[in-house]
Short mmCIF file of C-alpha atoms in Angstrom, two decimals:
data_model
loop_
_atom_site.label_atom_id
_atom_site.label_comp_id
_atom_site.label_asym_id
_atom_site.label_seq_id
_atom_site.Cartn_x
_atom_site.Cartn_y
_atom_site.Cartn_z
CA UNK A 1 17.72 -22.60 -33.46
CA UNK A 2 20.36 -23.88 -31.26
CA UNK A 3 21.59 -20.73 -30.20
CA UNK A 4 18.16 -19.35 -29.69
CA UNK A 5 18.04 -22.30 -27.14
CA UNK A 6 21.42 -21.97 -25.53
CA UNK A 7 20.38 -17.84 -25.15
CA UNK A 8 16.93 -18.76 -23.23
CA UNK A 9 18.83 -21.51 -20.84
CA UNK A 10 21.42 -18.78 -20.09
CA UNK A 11 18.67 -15.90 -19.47
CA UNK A 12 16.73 -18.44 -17.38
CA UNK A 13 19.69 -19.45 -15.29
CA UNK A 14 20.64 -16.28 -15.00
CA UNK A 15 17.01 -15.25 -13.19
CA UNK A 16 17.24 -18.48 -11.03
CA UNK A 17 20.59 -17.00 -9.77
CA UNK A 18 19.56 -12.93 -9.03
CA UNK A 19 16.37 -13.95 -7.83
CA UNK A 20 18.21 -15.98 -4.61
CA UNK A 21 20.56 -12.97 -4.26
CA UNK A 22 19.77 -10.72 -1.44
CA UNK A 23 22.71 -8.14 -2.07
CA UNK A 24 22.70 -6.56 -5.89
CA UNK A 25 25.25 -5.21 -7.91
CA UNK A 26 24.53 -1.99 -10.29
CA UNK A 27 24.38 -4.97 -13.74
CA UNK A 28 21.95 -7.42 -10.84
CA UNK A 29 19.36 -3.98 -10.77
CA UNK A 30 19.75 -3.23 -14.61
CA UNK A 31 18.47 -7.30 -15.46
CA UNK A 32 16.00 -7.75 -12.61
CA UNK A 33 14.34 -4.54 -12.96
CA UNK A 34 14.86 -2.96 -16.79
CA UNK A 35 17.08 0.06 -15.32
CA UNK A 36 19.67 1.85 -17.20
CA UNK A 37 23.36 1.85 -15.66
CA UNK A 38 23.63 5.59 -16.47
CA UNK A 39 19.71 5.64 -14.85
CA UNK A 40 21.21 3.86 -11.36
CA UNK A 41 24.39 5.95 -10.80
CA UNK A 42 22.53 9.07 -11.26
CA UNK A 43 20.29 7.86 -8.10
CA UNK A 44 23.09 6.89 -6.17
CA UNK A 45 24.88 10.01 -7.23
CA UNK A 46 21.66 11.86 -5.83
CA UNK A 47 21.84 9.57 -2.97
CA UNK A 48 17.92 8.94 -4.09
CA UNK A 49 18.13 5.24 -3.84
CA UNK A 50 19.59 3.44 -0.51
CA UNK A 51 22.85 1.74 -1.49
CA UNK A 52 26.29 0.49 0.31
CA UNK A 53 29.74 1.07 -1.26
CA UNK A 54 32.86 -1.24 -0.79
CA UNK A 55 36.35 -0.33 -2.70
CA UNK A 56 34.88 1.63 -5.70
CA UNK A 57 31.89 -0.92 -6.19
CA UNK A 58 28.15 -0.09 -5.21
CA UNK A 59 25.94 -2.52 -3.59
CA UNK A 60 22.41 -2.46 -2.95
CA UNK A 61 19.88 -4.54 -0.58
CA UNK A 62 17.05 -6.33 -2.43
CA UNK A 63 14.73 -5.54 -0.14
CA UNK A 64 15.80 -2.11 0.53
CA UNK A 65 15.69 -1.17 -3.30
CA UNK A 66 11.97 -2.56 -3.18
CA UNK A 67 11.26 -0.51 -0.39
CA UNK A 68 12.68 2.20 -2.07
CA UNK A 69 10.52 1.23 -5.51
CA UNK A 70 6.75 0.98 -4.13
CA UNK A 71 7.53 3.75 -1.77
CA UNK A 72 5.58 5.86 -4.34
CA UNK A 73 2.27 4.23 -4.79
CA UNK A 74 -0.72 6.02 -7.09
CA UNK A 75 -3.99 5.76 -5.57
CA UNK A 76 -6.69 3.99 -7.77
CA UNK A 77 -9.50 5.62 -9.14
CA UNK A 78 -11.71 3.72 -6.23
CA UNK A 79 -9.20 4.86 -3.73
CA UNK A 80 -9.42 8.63 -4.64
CA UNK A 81 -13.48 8.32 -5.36
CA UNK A 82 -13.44 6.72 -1.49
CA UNK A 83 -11.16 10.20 0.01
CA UNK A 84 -13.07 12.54 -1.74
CA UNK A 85 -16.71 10.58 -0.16
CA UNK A 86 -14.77 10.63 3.16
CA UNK A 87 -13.69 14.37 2.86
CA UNK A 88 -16.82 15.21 1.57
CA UNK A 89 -18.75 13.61 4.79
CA UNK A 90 -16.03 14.82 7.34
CA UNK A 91 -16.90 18.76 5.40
CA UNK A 92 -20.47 17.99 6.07
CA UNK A 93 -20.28 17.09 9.64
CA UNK A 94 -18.36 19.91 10.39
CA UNK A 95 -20.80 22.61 9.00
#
């Protein structure tokens, strides 16, 4: 029970701390967003994912990397059903 405890405290602190860091390391991205080291270097290998290099250590910007994460957003259902009323009015209007 007490180590249950002491495990929560140290996963909580160490949330308080990443989420006031601005500048990430590769282990920073793997906590705060579920990634998989071997997942990150192949991005940065594939230069897919903005990121900064000092020595032999990669960086990345928080708000770059969130950029960089909703860059790809899926229209909803409403969304789509809204395009295909506007295409289908702009078709009309044309003929």
């Amino acid at each position: 029970m007490e180590s249950e405890l002491i495990e929560r405290l140290d996963r909580i602190e160490k949330a308080t701390v990443l989420g006031a860091k601005n500048i990430l390391t590769v282990n920073d991205l793997c906590l705060l967003y579920g990634m998989k080291r071997s997942f990150l270097y192949k991005l940065t290998s594939g230069r897919e994912i903005p990121f900064y290099r000092r020595a032999k250590t990669i960086y990345f910007k928080r708000d770059e990397v969130e950029a960089w994460l909703t860059q790809s957003c899926t229209e909803s259902k409403t969304e789509l059903q809204r395009e295909a009323l506007n295409r289908t009015i702009r078709k009309e209007n044309n003929l």
